[in-house]
């Protein structure tokens, strides 16, 4: 009855891009986004006591039965932590990006987005109806060129990640903010992989660079370094009210449950009191990996990244699949990234480092990578 589905899946398998759920895997974690180890700690010790206890609401959207003063109070505390006027909670980073990009730009507007932007932002852009222009990765001059060529009739938006999820590098936010200010354009920043790592107590790169007033919308996600779930959109009061009135993923979604709110509140407690120490441990782990990987010819000169995401490039897409399986067999949980998640020809092993990884684990991973890479050369 649904043979066309089998045919389409078969095409993926033949192309080497078929995805499968991994299920339970035993091994040393080098693939999760739990960079600071907060999620692991919460799993082992449970949620700390956080106040308030978050009373349950009747199931429904926040515009009907799913709202509560405690939610608004938590949003105010979130905004204060990031040095922002307001915050609005979403159920996930994906729906936050979808909710912002699908309603802020409109038909007649122009969106300029980085070539390596996350899929959730691309989906939001498609729903907006605005003209979309892709710029070269982290290329400020290309952004300026595209802004100058955009129609002056509508609004113009520039969208970037702060730390890029698949490449691990950092956007030139200060320069982008200047270009946007000169052109009268609006800057939107996805901080999914920078919140928890960068800025005071992990408040993010926008806060670190004191750009809050120059960025229209900052999206912070809790499923990475903070070790929780959900997301928040930070910005001026007019942005919050606009999203409440126009953002369909917010309007038509059941409000957050007490468990999720407690997790978010606990994440901010962790960031406030433990981020500095965890970030310092992570820096030691990153340095150890970069040093070993360079001397063992796993990565080349200049390939080391200043952060927990490190990249290892084999020769081909087929090599990525084989290397992933070989390293997994050695007991190291690692993920090969293929197209369409990354451009074809740029397939890579994505190594996620954590504050809880030991130096012995780093050395073992590097030994495994070296042995299997040599076999493919």
Coordinates of N, CA, C and O in Angstrom, one line a residue, residues 43-128:
X43 N 21.1 13.7 36.1 CA 20.6 12.3 36.0 C 21.1 11.5 37.2 O 20.3 10.6 37.7
X44 N 22.3 11.7 37.7 CA 22.8 10.9 38.8 C 22.4 11.4 40.1 O 22.2 10.6 41.0
X45 N 22.1 12.7 40.3 CA 21.8 13.2 41.6 C 20.4 13.7 41.7 O 19.9 14.0 42.8
X46 N 19.7 13.9 40.6 CA 18.3 14.4 40.6 C 18.3 15.9 40.6 O 19.4 16.6 40.7
X47 N 17.2 16.5 40.4 CA 17.1 18.0 40.3 C 17.3 18.6 41.7 O 16.8 18.1 42.7
X48 N 18.1 19.6 41.8 CA 18.3 20.3 43.1 C 17.0 21.0 43.5 O 16.1 21.2 42.6
X49 N 16.9 21.4 44.7 CA 15.7 22.2 45.2 C 15.8 23.5 44.5 O 16.8 24.3 44.7
X50 N 14.8 23.8 43.8 CA 14.7 25.1 43.1 C 13.3 25.8 43.5 O 12.4 25.1 43.8
X51 N 13.3 27.1 43.6 CA 12.1 27.8 44.0 C 11.7 28.7 42.9 O 12.6 29.4 42.3
X52 N 10.4 28.8 42.6 CA 9.3 28.1 43.2 C 9.2 26.7 42.8 O 9.9 26.2 41.9
X53 N 8.2 25.9 43.3 CA 8.0 24.5 42.9 C 7.3 24.4 41.6 O 7.2 23.3 41.1
X54 N 6.8 25.4 41.1 CA 6.0 25.4 39.8 C 4.8 24.6 39.8 O 4.8 23.4 39.7
X55 N 3.7 25.3 40.1 CA 2.4 24.6 40.2 C 1.9 24.2 38.8 O 2.2 24.8 37.8
X56 N 1.3 23.0 38.8 CA 0.8 22.5 37.5 C -0.3 23.4 36.9 O -1.1 24.0 37.7
X57 N -0.4 23.5 35.6 CA -1.5 24.2 35.0 C -2.3 23.2 34.2 O -1.9 22.1 33.9
X58 N -3.5 23.7 33.9 CA -4.4 22.8 33.1 C -3.8 22.7 31.7 O -3.3 23.7 31.1
X59 N -3.8 21.5 31.1 CA -3.2 21.3 29.8 C -3.8 22.3 28.7 O -5.1 22.4 28.7
X60 N -3.0 23.0 28.0 CA -3.5 23.9 27.0 C -2.4 24.9 26.7 O -1.4 25.0 27.3
X61 N -2.6 25.7 25.6 CA -1.6 26.7 25.3 C -1.6 27.8 26.3 O -2.5 27.9 27.1
X62 N -0.5 28.5 26.3 CA -0.4 29.6 27.4 C -1.4 30.7 27.2 O -1.7 31.4 28.1
X63 N -2.0 30.8 26.0 CA -3.0 31.8 25.7 C -4.4 31.4 26.3 O -5.3 32.2 26.3
X64 N -4.5 30.1 26.7 CA -5.8 29.7 27.2 C -5.6 29.2 28.7 O -5.7 30.0 29.6
X65 N -5.2 28.0 28.9 CA -5.1 27.4 30.2 C -3.7 27.1 30.7 O -3.6 26.7 31.9
X66 N -2.7 27.2 29.8 CA -1.4 26.7 30.2 C -0.5 27.8 30.7 O 0.8 27.5 30.8
X67 N -1.0 28.9 31.1 CA -0.1 30.0 31.6 C -0.1 30.0 33.2 O -1.1 29.5 33.8
X68 N 0.9 30.7 33.8 CA 0.9 30.8 35.2 C 1.9 31.9 35.5 O 2.9 32.1 34.8
X69 N 1.7 32.6 36.6 CA 2.6 33.7 37.0 C 4.0 33.2 37.2 O 5.0 33.9 37.0
X70 N 4.1 31.9 37.7 CA 5.5 31.4 37.9 C 6.3 31.3 36.6 O 7.5 31.4 36.6
X71 N 5.6 31.0 35.5 CA 6.3 30.9 34.2 C 6.8 32.3 33.9 O 8.0 32.4 33.5
X72 N 6.0 33.3 34.0 CA 6.4 34.6 33.7 C 7.5 35.1 34.6 O 8.5 35.8 34.1
X73 N 7.5 34.7 35.8 CA 8.5 35.0 36.8 C 9.9 34.4 36.3 O 10.9 35.0 36.4
X74 N 9.8 33.1 35.9 CA 11.0 32.4 35.5 C 11.5 33.1 34.2 O 12.8 33.3 34.1
X75 N 10.7 33.5 33.3 CA 11.1 34.2 32.1 C 11.8 35.5 32.5 O 12.8 35.9 31.8
X76 N 11.4 36.2 33.5 CA 12.0 37.4 33.9 C 13.4 37.1 34.5 O 14.4 37.9 34.2
X77 N 13.5 36.0 35.2 CA 14.9 35.7 35.7 C 15.8 35.3 34.6 O 17.0 35.6 34.7
X78 N 15.3 34.6 33.6 CA 16.1 34.2 32.5 C 16.6 35.5 31.7 O 17.8 35.6 31.4
X79 N 15.7 36.4 31.5 CA 16.1 37.6 30.8 C 17.2 38.4 31.6 O 18.2 38.8 31.0
X80 N 17.0 38.4 32.9 CA 18.0 39.1 33.7 C 19.4 38.5 33.6 O 20.4 39.1 33.6
X81 N 19.4 37.1 33.7 CA 20.7 36.4 33.6 C 21.4 36.7 32.3 O 22.7 36.8 32.3
X82 N 20.7 36.9 31.2 CA 21.4 37.2 29.9 C 21.5 38.7 29.6 O 22.0 39.0 28.6
X83 N 21.1 39.5 30.6 CA 21.2 40.9 30.4 C 20.3 41.5 29.3 O 20.6 42.4 28.6
X84 N 19.1 40.8 29.2 CA 18.1 41.2 28.2 C 16.8 41.7 28.9 O 16.5 41.4 30.1
X85 N 16.0 42.5 28.2 CA 14.8 43.0 28.8 C 13.7 41.9 29.0 O 13.1 42.0 30.1
X86 N 13.5 41.0 28.1 CA 12.5 40.0 28.2 C 12.9 38.7 27.6 O 13.9 38.6 26.9
X87 N 12.2 37.6 28.0 CA 12.4 36.3 27.5 C 11.0 35.6 27.3 O 10.0 36.0 28.0
X88 N 10.9 34.7 26.3 CA 9.7 34.0 26.1 C 10.1 32.5 25.9 O 10.9 32.2 25.0
X89 N 9.5 31.6 26.7 CA 9.9 30.2 26.6 C 9.2 29.5 25.5 O 8.0 29.7 25.2
X90 N 9.9 28.6 24.8 CA 9.4 27.6 23.8 C 9.7 26.2 24.3 O 10.6 26.0 25.2
X91 N 9.1 25.2 23.7 CA 9.3 23.8 24.2 C 10.6 23.2 23.7 O 11.0 22.2 24.2
X92 N 11.2 23.8 22.6 CA 12.5 23.3 22.1 C 13.1 24.3 21.3 O 12.5 25.3 20.9
X93 N 14.4 24.1 21.1 CA 15.2 25.0 20.2 C 14.6 25.1 18.8 O 14.6 26.1 18.2
X94 N 14.2 23.9 18.3 CA 13.7 23.8 17.0 C 12.4 24.7 16.8 O 12.3 25.5 15.9
X95 N 11.5 24.5 17.8 CA 10.3 25.3 17.7 C 10.5 26.8 17.9 O 9.8 27.7 17.4
X96 N 11.5 27.1 18.7 CA 11.9 28.5 18.9 C 12.4 29.2 17.6 O 11.9 30.3 17.2
X97 N 13.3 28.5 17.0 CA 13.8 29.0 15.7 C 12.7 29.1 14.7 O 12.6 30.0 13.9
X98 N 11.9 28.0 14.6 CA 10.8 28.0 13.7 C 9.8 29.1 14.0 O 9.3 29.8 13.1
X99 N 9.5 29.3 15.3 CA 8.6 30.4 15.7 C 9.0 31.8 15.4 O 8.2 32.6 15.0
X100 N 10.3 32.0 15.5 CA 10.9 33.4 15.2 C 11.0 33.6 13.7 O 10.5 34.7 13.2
X101 N 11.6 32.7 13.0 CA 11.8 33.0 11.6 C 10.6 32.9 10.7 O 10.6 33.5 9.6
X102 N 9.6 32.2 11.2 CA 8.4 32.1 10.3 C 7.5 33.3 10.4 O 6.6 33.4 9.6
X103 N 7.7 34.1 11.5 CA 6.7 35.2 11.6 C 7.4 36.6 11.6 O 6.7 37.6 11.3
X104 N 8.7 36.7 12.0 CA 9.3 38.1 12.0 C 9.5 38.6 10.6 O 9.0 39.7 10.2
X105 N 10.2 37.8 9.7 CA 10.2 38.3 8.3 C 8.9 37.9 7.6 O 8.2 36.9 7.9
X106 N 8.5 38.8 6.7 CA 7.3 38.6 5.9 C 7.6 38.7 4.4 O 8.6 39.1 4.0
X107 N 6.5 38.4 3.6 CA 6.7 38.5 2.2 C 7.0 40.0 1.9 O 6.4 40.9 2.4
X108 N 8.0 40.2 1.1 CA 8.5 41.5 0.8 C 9.8 41.9 1.5 O 10.5 42.8 1.2
X109 N 10.1 41.1 2.6 CA 11.3 41.3 3.4 C 12.4 40.4 2.8 O 12.1 39.6 1.9
X110 N 13.6 40.6 3.3 CA 14.8 39.8 2.8 C 15.5 39.2 4.0 O 15.7 39.9 5.0
X111 N 15.8 37.9 3.9 CA 16.6 37.3 5.0 C 17.9 36.9 4.4 O 18.0 36.2 3.4
X112 N 19.0 37.2 5.0 CA 20.4 36.8 4.7 C 20.8 35.9 5.7 O 20.9 36.2 6.9
X113 N 21.1 34.6 5.3 CA 21.5 33.6 6.3 C 22.8 33.0 6.0 O 23.2 32.8 4.8
X114 N 23.5 32.6 7.0 CA 24.8 31.9 6.8 C 24.6 30.6 6.1 O 23.7 29.9 6.4
X115 N 25.6 30.2 5.3 CA 25.5 29.0 4.5 C 25.4 27.7 5.4 O 24.9 26.7 5.0
X116 N 25.9 27.8 6.6 CA 25.9 26.6 7.5 C 24.9 26.7 8.6 O 25.0 26.0 9.6
X117 N 23.8 27.5 8.4 CA 22.8 27.7 9.4 C 22.1 26.4 9.7 O 22.0 25.5 8.8
X118 N 21.5 26.3 10.9 CA 20.8 25.0 11.3 C 19.5 24.8 10.5 O 18.9 25.8 10.0
X119 N 19.1 23.5 10.4 CA 17.9 23.2 9.6 C 16.7 23.8 10.2 O 15.8 24.2 9.4
X120 N 16.6 24.0 11.5 CA 15.4 24.6 12.0 C 15.2 26.0 11.5 O 14.0 26.5 11.3
X121 N 16.3 26.8 11.4 CA 16.2 28.1 10.9 C 15.8 28.1 9.4 O 15.0 28.9 8.9
X122 N 16.4 27.2 8.6 CA 16.0 27.1 7.2 C 14.5 26.8 7.1 O 13.9 27.4 6.2
X123 N 14.0 25.9 7.9 CA 12.5 25.6 7.8 C 11.7 26.9 8.2 O 10.7 27.1 7.5
X124 N 12.1 27.6 9.2 CA 11.4 28.9 9.5 C 11.5 29.9 8.3 O 10.5 30.5 8.0
X125 N 12.6 30.0 7.7 CA 12.8 30.9 6.6 C 11.8 30.5 5.4 O 11.1 31.4 4.8
X126 N 11.7 29.2 5.2 CA 10.8 28.8 4.1 C 9.3 29.2 4.4 O 8.6 29.5 3.5
X127 N 8.9 29.1 5.7 CA 7.5 29.4 6.0 C 7.3 30.9 6.0 O 6.1 31.3 6.0
X128 N 8.3 31.7 6.1 CA 8.1 33.2 6.2 C 7.6 33.8 5.0 O 6.9 34.8 5.1

